[in-house]
């Protein structure tokens, strides 16, 4: 979700409205001073038009009779479903569904109110300063001495109005460092590593409007440091190791409306009112600090605050009345903290709020009426938050909501009145289909057919062929039963994909919480466990393997408190990778199965087949026929290699995905879908070939059966021909008898093979 800082940044750098990039805040906060003041109306105009378009679209949506979950095509009477808006493809005749897709909610008006620029007018760029160091850039009364290795504030003309000393080596600011520059309006001192800052360094700067002290080494701000800065409206203190501030730190800043202290190592905010000496404060940015708590009195006198950003701190809890005095607040960013619970009525006084972001907090519960009072809200960020008891009623009171961001795209079905909901896919499924990719939709049926038919064929053939070791045949048939379950799993994934075709998102959440989804996940896990254990030599061991597999697959179904919805994390019902909100027991269980049991089984398989090949090789050394021995060794080696290779092809990608997941590496959802449809069934599809169809005994028995069937078919054909001949002879005899002839060939003289 986009915040005001990012929007301002994009505008200052000439980027158009939409979903702007996050770039250096320097251009936003103080780069405006030298080069942007003349082009302000040209940048604000498209922003104003974009906001007007969004508002107009919202008004049309309210006036047009579109069914729930559909939105109008601009001024046309046609309606398009939520999932088809802003999907990159024009679905409206006039293309209106691809317009106003950027989340600019609430910020344009704030921008116009906050950033005040001069009207465009032609002013010559001649230098009006008489004194300044060589190498500095001068335009009118503005001076830039950037990266000149200056170690102290240089002597310049008294009429300077803007002074930039960024990127130098100024280590301290002594008393009265700028006392003679009474016309100075903008002062930029970032990236100097200033350590010592006199409490009177800025004395006499009564006209100063912007002060930038970011990227320095300031550890302490004295209480009267800014006493003379009555007209200061921008104060930037980013990236300084300050750790703490008090309400008296900002004494004298009665005109300040923008305060930024990003990445300043702040551990706490003042217990008393932050705005006591800053009654005009409108915008506060405390991103990426170490703030652990927010006292109920910290913001009590901040009546004019419109933007408050506390993103990426360490806040664990908030008092219910923390924001009660912020009645005109329009943007609140609490994302990336450690908040475990939000009080039920914490937002009840924020009647003007337009942007709320609480994403990526470990919230255990979201109250049903949590957002009921946010009637003006246009953008809501809930990314990274599990909402197991989500209901449509949670979001219906927010009638102006145009953008909403969830952790799971399945949640979008509970906000059908919101035009743009993200994410619109988890890499496996989309708004329309359980399997988003057409290749996956076809492949799931192909893999299901190969797996089911192959294993059923082997079970049937092993039942018909009885000349081999019966215990060995039992092991193979048990293995095929386990592999066949994978085919059944894929088959039903394909069936439910067809069932939900075109309207999956309406059923997604209910599907993943259903008994059917859990049963499919159980089958997939059960199939992978006995087949990973491989061949056993006794019925007791086979029974133990199946019992172990059943226990492993069924354990997550026994307790939702411990495992949550273990199998219902995605549309294909298979728990491959971990998530931030995953319960500790589920995470440990999945890790133990995939990186414990299955990895150990794979290593045992590799060692066992290596040992068997070595034994076969040693036995063959004593053979007298060298050529025959080599041929047999190569055949055995090839077969063992493909058995181990198929296991590696199946399990190594799964081990890799699981390891990356534990390391909290972001894994695209598409990886999961391809692993489940193509990689996981590899063993199940290839085992019938490797353990039966490629064996010499099976080929010999198969050839004998084929030969027997062919002989049987020939004999059947010959008998059919004999029957036809006998019928013909009988008919001929009757004709002869009618003519008075007597047959000359007696029946005993007929060739015996026809009898």
XYZ file of C-alpha atoms in Angstrom:
755
model
C 0.000 0.000 0.000
C 1.221 3.462 -0.831
C 1.809 6.147 1.807
C 2.188 9.906 1.612
C 5.960 9.809 1.789
C 6.135 7.611 -1.301
C 3.582 9.731 -3.170
C 5.449 12.941 -2.435
C 8.638 11.269 -3.531
C 7.150 10.176 -6.835
C 5.722 13.623 -7.533
C 8.985 15.398 -6.799
C 10.852 13.092 -9.159
C 8.341 13.520 -11.965
C 6.679 10.129 -11.672
C 3.023 9.971 -12.613
C 0.184 8.946 -10.333
C -0.383 5.267 -9.758
C 1.536 2.915 -7.565
C 4.747 4.978 -7.140
C 8.165 3.577 -6.441
C 9.831 3.948 -3.062
C 12.922 6.046 -3.678
C 15.130 8.397 -1.702
C 13.127 10.724 0.562
C 15.750 13.422 0.096
C 14.099 14.746 -3.072
C 10.757 14.850 -1.299
C 11.795 16.600 1.843
C 14.297 19.169 0.678
C 15.112 18.699 -2.986
C 12.132 20.921 -3.723
C 14.074 24.006 -2.760
C 16.316 24.496 -5.797
C 14.647 22.995 -8.831
C 10.975 22.227 -8.223
C 9.395 25.437 -7.103
C 8.579 26.621 -10.626
C 6.855 23.466 -11.887
C 4.493 22.875 -9.002
C 1.149 23.472 -10.778
C 2.154 21.116 -13.601
C 2.699 18.270 -11.138
C -0.303 18.984 -8.949
C -2.722 19.184 -11.887
C -2.583 15.460 -12.874
C -2.728 14.543 -9.199
C -5.870 16.597 -8.725
C -7.402 15.113 -11.870
C -6.558 11.575 -10.702
C -8.220 12.196 -7.350
C -11.245 13.716 -9.055
C -11.524 10.647 -11.294
C -11.398 8.314 -8.309
C -14.094 10.310 -6.519
C -16.240 10.473 -9.657
C -15.916 6.721 -10.153
C -16.950 6.163 -6.552
C -20.019 8.370 -7.004
C -21.003 6.568 -10.210
C -20.596 3.218 -8.424
C -23.095 4.335 -5.827
C -25.578 5.574 -8.421
C -25.335 2.659 -10.903
C -27.386 -0.457 -10.356
C -24.572 -3.000 -10.515
C -24.900 -6.268 -8.578
C -22.735 -6.802 -5.522
C -19.182 -7.597 -6.598
C -19.533 -5.687 -9.897
C -18.608 -2.091 -10.759
C -19.645 0.251 -13.588
C -17.629 1.005 -16.726
C -17.274 4.721 -16.092
C -20.352 6.523 -17.407
C -21.657 3.442 -19.236
C -24.416 1.210 -17.938
C -22.240 -1.904 -18.337
C -20.859 -3.579 -15.201
C -17.668 -5.608 -14.781
C -16.805 -8.034 -11.967
C -14.376 -7.000 -9.237
C -11.671 -9.419 -10.347
C -11.642 -7.930 -13.862
C -10.937 -4.383 -12.714
C -7.284 -3.347 -12.917
C -6.167 -6.760 -14.208
C -4.167 -5.355 -17.114
C -6.812 -6.263 -19.704
C -9.560 -3.806 -20.774
C -12.923 -5.471 -20.181
C -15.131 -2.392 -20.535
C -15.993 -1.050 -24.003
C -14.443 2.288 -23.008
C -11.531 0.786 -21.032
C -12.706 2.424 -17.791
C -11.920 -0.714 -15.775
C -8.181 -0.024 -16.269
C -8.358 3.622 -15.216
C -7.635 5.057 -11.748
C -5.934 1.850 -10.606
C -3.307 3.580 -8.475
C -3.960 3.870 -4.734
C -3.866 7.657 -4.328
C -6.474 7.640 -1.579
C -6.540 10.757 0.529
C -3.098 12.087 -0.254
C -3.796 14.627 -3.024
C -5.730 17.020 -0.807
C -3.074 16.683 1.881
C -0.388 17.381 -0.683
C -2.106 20.576 -1.753
C -2.563 21.670 1.853
C 0.932 20.733 3.019
C 3.358 21.553 0.215
C 3.078 25.259 -0.470
C 5.017 26.475 -3.495
C 5.455 29.777 -5.274
C 3.398 30.629 -8.337
C 5.360 30.071 -11.547
C 7.156 33.155 -12.723
C 10.266 33.847 -14.691
C 13.271 34.697 -12.525
C 16.776 34.939 -14.055
C 19.332 32.452 -12.688
C 22.024 35.084 -12.165
C 23.982 34.890 -8.901
C 23.264 37.685 -6.441
C 25.821 36.567 -3.854
C 29.162 38.336 -3.599
C 31.028 35.927 -1.343
C 31.167 32.097 -1.447
C 33.855 29.376 -1.815
C 35.126 28.400 -5.241
C 33.347 25.368 -6.621
C 29.946 26.181 -5.125
C 26.924 26.509 -7.411
C 25.048 29.787 -7.126
C 21.632 30.706 -8.545
C 20.063 33.997 -7.455
C 20.484 33.885 -3.651
C 20.656 30.103 -3.416
C 23.994 28.361 -2.865
C 24.991 24.694 -3.118
C 28.371 23.606 -1.733
C 27.922 19.862 -2.077
C 30.679 17.283 -1.459
C 33.510 19.798 -1.278
C 35.247 18.312 1.784
C 34.377 21.362 3.878
C 35.171 20.911 7.583
C 33.367 24.027 8.835
C 30.538 26.324 7.802
C 31.990 28.557 5.043
C 31.763 32.341 4.939
C 29.165 33.482 2.421
C 27.218 36.651 1.662
C 24.653 37.725 4.237
C 21.795 37.800 1.723
C 21.875 34.025 1.109
C 18.382 32.501 1.312
C 19.145 28.832 0.652
C 22.337 27.037 1.678
C 23.168 23.396 0.972
C 26.265 21.918 2.664
C 25.392 18.250 2.277
C 28.028 15.588 1.777
C 30.889 17.448 3.464
C 32.983 16.721 6.572
C 31.558 19.219 9.023
C 31.887 17.506 12.422
C 30.451 20.204 14.679
C 28.278 23.299 14.635
C 29.534 25.899 17.108
C 27.554 28.633 18.797
C 26.178 31.302 16.429
C 27.331 29.338 13.375
C 24.643 31.014 11.208
C 23.927 34.159 13.249
C 24.633 36.607 10.413
C 22.448 34.861 7.807
C 19.195 36.432 8.895
C 17.550 35.948 5.477
C 18.250 32.205 5.363
C 15.101 30.201 4.599
C 16.434 26.724 3.756
C 19.430 24.972 5.304
C 20.620 21.506 4.247
C 23.268 19.810 6.411
C 22.670 16.129 5.730
C 25.416 13.524 5.401
C 28.134 15.372 7.335
C 28.376 13.169 10.449
C 27.885 16.142 12.741
C 28.579 14.981 16.295
C 28.687 18.184 18.312
C 25.745 20.540 18.050
C 25.737 23.687 20.159
C 22.430 24.616 21.741
C 22.818 28.048 20.094
C 24.003 26.907 16.684
C 20.786 28.068 14.976
C 20.332 31.279 16.921
C 19.105 34.215 14.855
C 17.558 32.164 12.022
C 14.138 33.759 12.423
C 13.176 33.250 8.754
C 14.315 29.647 8.421
C 11.581 27.431 6.958
C 13.351 24.145 6.175
C 16.121 22.491 8.184
C 17.614 19.141 7.215
C 19.999 17.341 9.605
C 19.625 13.767 8.368
C 22.452 11.217 7.973
C 24.559 12.694 10.761
C 25.873 11.436 14.107
C 23.755 13.546 16.453
C 23.023 11.785 19.746
C 21.409 14.607 21.751
C 19.110 17.540 21.060
C 19.079 20.168 23.804
C 15.782 21.677 24.887
C 16.404 25.215 23.561
C 18.225 24.344 20.334
C 15.338 25.413 18.073
C 14.110 28.311 20.220
C 14.540 30.992 17.513
C 13.093 28.930 14.656
C 9.554 30.298 14.951
C 8.888 30.082 11.206
C 10.364 26.637 10.642
C 7.866 24.330 8.957
C 10.088 21.366 7.863
C 12.458 19.572 10.244
C 14.217 16.427 8.989
C 16.281 14.414 11.507
C 16.450 11.030 9.765
C 19.268 8.543 10.410
C 20.691 9.983 13.615
C 21.388 7.881 16.765
C 19.141 10.010 18.975
C 17.435 7.224 21.010
C 15.128 9.590 22.923
C 13.401 12.964 22.783
C 11.295 15.014 25.198
C 8.441 17.449 24.677
C 10.853 20.375 25.353
C 13.184 19.251 22.558
C 10.997 21.165 20.116
C 10.569 24.389 22.073
C 10.037 27.343 19.746
C 8.728 25.370 16.750
C 5.254 26.863 16.816
C 4.940 26.832 12.986
C 6.309 23.344 12.371
C 3.978 21.122 10.349
C 6.387 18.400 9.083
C 8.594 16.365 11.438
C 10.573 13.371 10.200
C 12.747 11.184 12.423
C 13.086 8.025 10.329
C 15.694 5.463 11.468
C 16.768 7.574 14.426
C 17.063 4.712 16.951
C 14.218 6.157 19.019
C 13.202 3.765 21.785
C 10.406 5.815 23.284
C 8.336 8.911 22.676
C 7.607 11.616 25.256
C 5.177 10.556 27.958
C 3.654 14.021 27.853
C 2.212 15.596 24.742
C 4.517 15.510 21.747
C 2.808 18.538 20.203
C 2.958 20.792 23.266
C 5.399 23.222 21.559
C 4.273 22.337 18.004
C 0.571 23.250 17.799
C 0.641 23.350 13.966
C 2.206 19.912 13.543
C 0.433 18.144 10.687
C 2.734 15.362 9.539
C 4.834 13.057 11.758
C 7.068 10.291 10.440
C 8.685 7.924 12.970
C 9.332 4.999 10.592
C 11.971 2.334 11.300
C 12.783 3.149 14.900
C 12.718 0.994 18.036
C 9.647 2.468 19.712
C 8.086 -0.135 22.004
C 4.981 1.616 23.297
C 2.705 4.580 22.741
C 1.350 6.315 25.816
C -2.271 7.513 25.779
C -1.097 11.106 26.503
C 1.635 11.265 23.825
C -0.712 12.606 21.130
C -3.285 14.402 23.286
C -2.662 17.938 21.948
C -1.920 16.966 18.336
C -5.259 18.291 17.113
C -3.944 19.289 13.664
C -2.218 16.016 12.877
C -3.234 14.620 9.469
C -0.493 12.019 8.875
C 1.040 9.721 11.483
C 3.479 7.004 10.447
C 4.844 4.518 13.003
C 5.810 1.830 10.511
C 8.481 -0.800 11.272
C 8.872 -0.180 15.006
C 8.568 -2.591 17.948
C 5.206 -1.552 19.334
C 3.521 -4.504 21.054
C 0.308 -2.909 22.299
C -1.736 0.258 22.024
C -4.099 1.853 24.573
C -7.702 2.179 23.442
C -7.634 5.988 23.667
C -4.247 6.420 21.950
C -5.767 8.302 18.986
C -8.812 9.923 20.559
C -7.670 13.518 19.913
C -6.720 12.957 16.251
C -10.096 13.869 14.813
C -8.773 15.155 11.474
C -6.159 12.427 10.984
C -6.264 11.164 7.398
C -3.444 8.613 7.250
C -2.308 6.177 9.959
C 0.453 3.640 9.328
C 1.054 1.004 12.027
C 2.454 -1.684 9.724
C 5.472 -3.838 10.515
C 5.171 -3.669 14.310
C 4.605 -6.403 16.910
C 1.024 -5.578 17.812
C -0.790 -8.726 18.932
C -4.170 -7.189 19.674
C -6.027 -4.043 18.682
C -8.536 -2.693 21.228
C -12.076 -2.950 19.937
C -12.737 0.811 19.757
C -9.236 2.106 19.068
C -10.340 3.727 15.779
C -13.696 5.088 16.962
C -12.589 8.763 16.964
C -10.877 8.691 13.558
C -13.883 9.896 11.572
C -11.730 11.547 8.877
C -9.289 8.689 8.337
C -8.773 7.800 4.666
C -5.736 5.500 4.784
C -5.146 2.825 7.443
C -2.313 0.310 7.285
C -1.922 -2.332 10.010
C -0.188 -4.882 7.766
C 2.437 -7.356 8.952
C 1.524 -7.381 12.618
C 1.067 -10.677 14.510
C -2.585 -9.927 15.217
C -4.315 -12.920 16.719
C -7.816 -11.564 16.254
C -9.665 -8.861 14.339
C -12.929 -7.794 15.967
C -16.083 -7.932 13.873
C -16.759 -4.228 14.424
C -13.116 -3.117 14.358
C -13.593 -0.761 11.382
C -17.233 0.266 11.818
C -16.398 3.912 12.591
C -14.097 4.446 9.596
C -16.819 5.689 7.269
C -14.419 7.845 5.199
C -11.752 5.174 4.769
C -10.590 4.681 1.175
C -7.605 2.351 1.588
C -7.131 -0.459 4.123
C -3.950 -2.532 4.486
C -4.248 -5.945 6.175
C -1.351 -7.723 4.461
C 0.353 -10.476 6.425
C -2.594 -10.926 8.814
C -4.590 -14.135 9.182
C -8.315 -13.524 9.702
C -9.753 -16.992 10.370
C -13.184 -15.651 11.371
C -13.443 -13.182 8.494
C -16.953 -12.083 7.546
C -18.399 -9.743 4.945
C -19.922 -7.592 7.699
C -16.409 -6.521 8.797
C -15.983 -4.321 5.720
C -19.513 -3.301 4.698
C -19.642 -0.138 6.925
C -16.705 1.305 4.949
C -18.779 2.346 1.937
C -16.026 4.599 0.529
C -13.409 1.861 0.546
C -11.753 1.608 -2.885
C -8.565 -0.342 -2.102
C -8.009 -3.229 0.266
C -4.915 -5.397 0.737
C -5.074 -8.867 2.314
C -2.639 -11.654 3.088
C -4.653 -14.188 1.078
C -6.494 -13.432 -2.116
C -9.305 -15.721 -0.929
C -10.295 -12.990 1.544
C -11.303 -10.733 -1.367
C -14.585 -12.611 -1.624
C -15.577 -10.989 1.701
C -15.148 -7.456 0.298
C -17.114 -7.586 -2.968
C -18.031 -3.887 -2.742
C -14.356 -2.829 -2.949
C -13.239 -2.101 -6.501
C -9.586 -3.108 -6.157
C -8.581 -5.976 -3.882
C -5.069 -7.396 -3.684
C -3.552 -9.932 -3.994
C -5.548 -11.325 -6.905
C -3.682 -14.652 -6.910
C -1.515 -16.805 -4.643
C 0.468 -18.245 -7.555
C -1.647 -21.408 -7.531
C -5.183 -20.094 -7.817
C -6.750 -16.958 -9.255
C -10.042 -15.138 -8.749
C -11.594 -17.354 -11.422
C -9.917 -20.759 -11.122
C -8.492 -23.108 -8.508
C -5.574 -23.766 -10.896
C -4.725 -20.414 -12.451
C -2.399 -21.703 -15.169
C -3.884 -23.535 -18.153
C -0.807 -25.778 -18.275
C -1.506 -26.854 -14.691
C -5.171 -27.470 -15.471
C -4.244 -29.867 -18.286
C -1.258 -31.411 -16.518
C -3.164 -32.361 -13.374
C -5.392 -34.651 -15.473
C -2.439 -36.096 -17.409
C -0.459 -36.834 -14.230
C -3.544 -38.285 -12.529
C -4.198 -40.606 -15.498
C -0.562 -41.759 -15.728
C -0.283 -42.360 -11.985
C -3.617 -44.161 -11.569
C -3.453 -46.264 -14.726
C 0.200 -47.209 -14.246
C -0.246 -48.379 -10.685
C -3.541 -50.187 -11.405
C -1.887 -51.958 -14.339
C 1.017 -53.144 -12.179
C -1.320 -54.328 -9.405
C -3.335 -56.279 -11.969
C -0.295 -57.803 -13.657
C 1.342 -58.734 -10.367
C -1.898 -60.471 -9.416
C -2.030 -62.433 -12.702
C 1.668 -63.419 -12.722
C 2.126 -65.903 -9.862
C 5.436 -67.527 -10.720
C 7.610 -65.152 -8.720
C 8.238 -64.636 -5.007
C 4.846 -63.862 -3.466
C 6.256 -61.688 -0.653
C 8.132 -59.570 -3.170
C 4.944 -59.176 -5.218
C 3.050 -58.112 -2.085
C 5.616 -55.393 -1.399
C 5.295 -54.067 -4.937
C 1.490 -54.070 -4.787
C 1.503 -52.238 -1.449
C 3.859 -49.649 -2.932
C 1.530 -49.231 -5.920
C -1.430 -48.743 -3.585
C 0.405 -45.882 -1.873
C 1.415 -44.383 -5.217
C -2.123 -44.744 -6.502
C -3.354 -42.468 -3.708
C -1.326 -39.664 -5.263
C -3.203 -40.230 -8.506
C -6.507 -40.085 -6.627
C -5.382 -36.821 -4.994
C -4.524 -35.259 -8.377
C -7.756 -36.555 -9.891
C -9.909 -34.829 -7.271
C -7.878 -31.611 -7.504
C -8.801 -31.610 -11.187
C -12.449 -32.374 -10.393
C -12.769 -29.472 -7.936
C -10.939 -27.179 -10.358
C -13.670 -27.916 -12.917
C -16.377 -27.498 -10.273
C -15.185 -24.008 -9.268
C -14.264 -22.867 -12.807
C -14.938 -19.162 -13.295
C -16.024 -18.442 -9.702
C -13.334 -19.913 -7.475
C -12.822 -16.850 -5.300
C -16.425 -16.960 -4.098
C -15.800 -20.444 -2.727
C -12.070 -20.284 -1.946
C -12.170 -19.749 1.813
C -14.972 -22.279 2.339
C -13.138 -24.788 0.128
C -9.834 -24.565 2.023
C -11.636 -25.022 5.342
C -13.766 -27.907 4.061
C -13.555 -31.598 4.954
C -12.893 -32.390 1.291
C -9.759 -30.219 1.194
C -8.420 -31.719 4.405
C -9.105 -35.213 3.098
C -7.185 -34.484 -0.103
C -4.248 -33.122 1.895
C -4.371 -36.244 4.050
C -4.243 -38.460 0.917
C -1.295 -36.545 -0.548
C 0.683 -36.783 2.688
C -0.240 -40.447 3.153
C 0.872 -41.248 -0.395
C 4.245 -39.584 0.040
C 5.103 -41.295 3.333
C 4.716 -45.073 2.618
C 6.221 -44.646 -0.842
C 9.165 -42.831 0.696
C 9.773 -45.805 3.007
C 10.218 -48.149 -0.017
C 10.204 -51.932 -0.156
C 9.967 -54.044 2.952
C 10.488 -57.770 3.244
C 7.814 -58.724 5.680
C 4.106 -58.144 6.116
C 4.724 -56.846 9.639
C 7.055 -54.154 8.391
C 4.598 -53.215 5.642
C 1.823 -52.891 8.209
C 4.072 -50.755 10.406
C 4.941 -48.501 7.471
C 1.267 -47.948 6.632
C 0.431 -47.314 10.276
C 3.235 -44.762 10.479
C 2.061 -43.076 7.289
C -1.535 -42.923 8.530
C -0.398 -41.441 11.835
C 1.762 -38.806 10.149
C -0.980 -37.746 7.752
C -3.782 -37.789 10.346
C -1.991 -36.024 13.219
C -2.642 -32.454 11.917
C -6.360 -33.239 11.678
C -6.654 -33.980 15.382
C -6.154 -30.480 16.811
C -6.933 -27.144 15.166
C -5.534 -25.346 18.202
C -2.086 -26.839 17.630
C -1.951 -27.056 13.841
C -4.587 -24.612 12.628
C -5.979 -25.341 9.168
C -2.889 -27.396 8.310
C -3.972 -28.668 4.902
C -6.049 -25.626 3.917
C -3.311 -23.075 3.265
C -3.801 -23.072 -0.489
C -6.199 -24.306 -3.131
C -4.376 -27.606 -3.713
C -4.520 -28.478 0.009
C -0.841 -29.375 0.431
C 1.313 -27.823 3.224
C 4.638 -27.375 1.456
C 6.101 -24.114 2.767
C 5.802 -22.172 6.000
C 4.061 -18.848 6.505
C 4.582 -16.007 8.962
C 1.276 -16.671 10.703
C 1.797 -20.425 10.916
C 1.404 -21.976 14.350
C 4.688 -23.147 15.951
C 3.471 -26.757 16.222
C 2.555 -26.844 12.524
C 5.884 -25.329 11.519
C 7.833 -27.820 13.638
C 5.729 -30.731 12.416
C 6.195 -29.892 8.728
C 9.917 -29.386 9.239
C 10.226 -32.712 11.055
C 8.426 -34.583 8.270
C 10.068 -33.026 5.225
C 13.559 -32.284 6.542
C 13.633 -35.044 9.153
C 11.864 -38.265 8.262
C 11.769 -37.895 4.478
C 15.349 -36.660 4.215
C 16.532 -39.568 6.373
C 14.532 -42.024 4.235
C 16.075 -40.595 1.072
C 19.603 -40.971 2.461
C 18.839 -44.563 3.517
C 17.621 -45.319 -0.024
C 20.815 -43.928 -1.544
C 23.001 -45.922 0.844
C 20.941 -49.111 0.461
C 21.047 -49.145 -3.327
C 24.735 -48.257 -3.333
C 25.360 -51.184 -0.977
C 23.278 -53.568 -3.114
C 25.111 -52.583 -6.270
C 28.443 -53.121 -4.548
C 27.331 -56.598 -3.418
C 26.186 -57.480 -6.941
C 29.471 -56.248 -8.334
C 31.539 -58.279 -5.839
C 29.512 -61.399 -6.609
C 30.027 -60.902 -10.331
C 33.814 -60.685 -9.983
C 33.983 -64.478 -9.670
C 32.026 -65.007 -12.892
C 33.967 -66.682 -15.728
C 32.162 -64.911 -18.571
C 33.512 -61.358 -18.376
C 31.282 -59.966 -21.140
C 28.137 -61.394 -19.574
C 29.121 -60.063 -16.159
C 29.727 -56.543 -17.501
C 26.391 -56.555 -19.305
C 24.554 -57.570 -16.133
C 26.445 -55.008 -14.025
C 25.519 -52.233 -16.421
C 21.857 -53.308 -16.378
C 21.776 -53.374 -12.565
C 23.606 -50.057 -12.338
C 21.179 -48.416 -14.759
C 18.159 -49.649 -12.856
C 19.524 -48.614 -9.447
C 20.561 -45.230 -10.845
C 17.081 -44.435 -12.159
C 15.467 -45.539 -8.892
C 17.677 -43.181 -6.872
C 17.441 -40.477 -9.540
C 13.632 -40.500 -9.451
C 13.735 -40.138 -5.667
C 16.184 -37.252 -5.952
C 14.085 -35.601 -8.646
C 11.062 -35.762 -6.357
C 12.492 -34.917 -2.953
C 15.478 -32.608 -3.476
C 13.320 -29.709 -4.792
C 10.959 -30.219 -1.848
C 13.871 -30.196 0.619
C 15.156 -26.997 -1.017
C 11.774 -25.236 -0.906
C 11.291 -26.185 2.737
C 14.772 -24.991 3.710
C 14.265 -21.631 1.979
C 10.894 -21.335 3.690
C 12.476 -21.825 7.121
C 15.051 -19.159 6.266
C 12.092 -16.829 5.565
C 13.029 -16.453 1.916
C 9.984 -15.333 -0.041
C 8.781 -18.197 -2.239
C 6.367 -17.399 -5.095
C 3.101 -19.307 -4.939
C 3.687 -20.555 -8.487
C 6.575 -22.670 -7.178
C 4.198 -24.545 -4.878
C 1.772 -25.307 -7.689
C 4.444 -26.694 -10.005
C 5.996 -28.754 -7.206
C 2.647 -30.292 -6.224
C 1.447 -31.029 -9.775
C 4.718 -32.076 -11.431
C 7.417 -32.929 -8.875
C 5.604 -34.583 -5.969
C 3.886 -37.221 -8.195
C 7.156 -38.219 -9.930
C 7.709 -41.211 -7.642
C 4.109 -42.317 -7.932
C 4.218 -42.160 -11.732
C 7.652 -43.777 -12.209
C 7.556 -46.478 -9.536
C 5.413 -48.867 -11.637
C 7.955 -48.607 -14.445
C 11.049 -48.894 -12.264
C 9.858 -51.744 -10.035
C 7.874 -53.820 -12.521
C 7.867 -52.887 -16.187
C 11.682 -52.708 -16.479
C 12.456 -56.043 -14.731
C 13.591 -58.970 -16.919
C 11.292 -61.404 -15.100
C 8.254 -59.217 -15.728
C 9.196 -58.791 -19.391
C 9.571 -62.559 -19.811
C 6.267 -63.241 -18.098
C 4.626 -60.519 -20.110
C 5.961 -61.972 -23.340
C 4.658 -65.417 -22.350
C 1.229 -63.980 -21.558
C 1.219 -62.067 -24.825
C 2.235 -65.206 -26.733
C -0.468 -67.232 -24.975
C -3.094 -64.613 -25.812
C -1.959 -64.534 -29.438
C -2.140 -68.357 -29.741
C -5.534 -68.325 -28.106
C -6.732 -65.698 -30.603
C -5.417 -67.763 -33.556
C -7.120 -70.942 -32.327
C -10.321 -69.027 -31.767
C -10.143 -67.700 -35.307
C -9.476 -71.177 -36.717
C -12.419 -72.656 -34.814
C -14.595 -69.887 -36.164
C -13.450 -70.748 -39.714
C -14.169 -74.466 -39.097
C -17.697 -73.679 -37.937
C -18.307 -71.689 -41.093
C -16.976 -74.563 -43.258
C -19.112 -77.213 -41.553
C -22.215 -75.065 -41.984
C -21.388 -74.652 -45.658
C -20.867 -78.426 -46.140
C -24.181 -79.232 -44.439
C -26.030 -76.807 -46.659
C -24.406 -78.318 -49.751
C -25.402 -81.839 -48.729
C -29.014 -80.851 -48.506
C -28.847 -79.498 -52.027
C -27.232 -82.717 -53.258
C -29.881 -84.863 -51.627
C -32.606 -82.851 -53.299
C -30.959 -83.541 -56.669
C -30.700 -87.303 -55.991
C -26.951 -87.442 -55.566
C -25.275 -89.649 -53.016
C -22.206 -88.190 -51.213
C -18.975 -89.856 -52.255
C -16.754 -88.752 -49.368
C -17.550 -90.352 -46.034
C -17.225 -88.299 -42.858
C -14.449 -90.403 -41.308
C -12.169 -89.426 -44.170
C -12.302 -85.685 -43.265
C -9.012 -84.202 -42.091
C -8.754 -84.767 -38.308
C -7.586 -81.210 -37.547
C -11.086 -79.873 -38.167
C -12.644 -82.107 -35.568
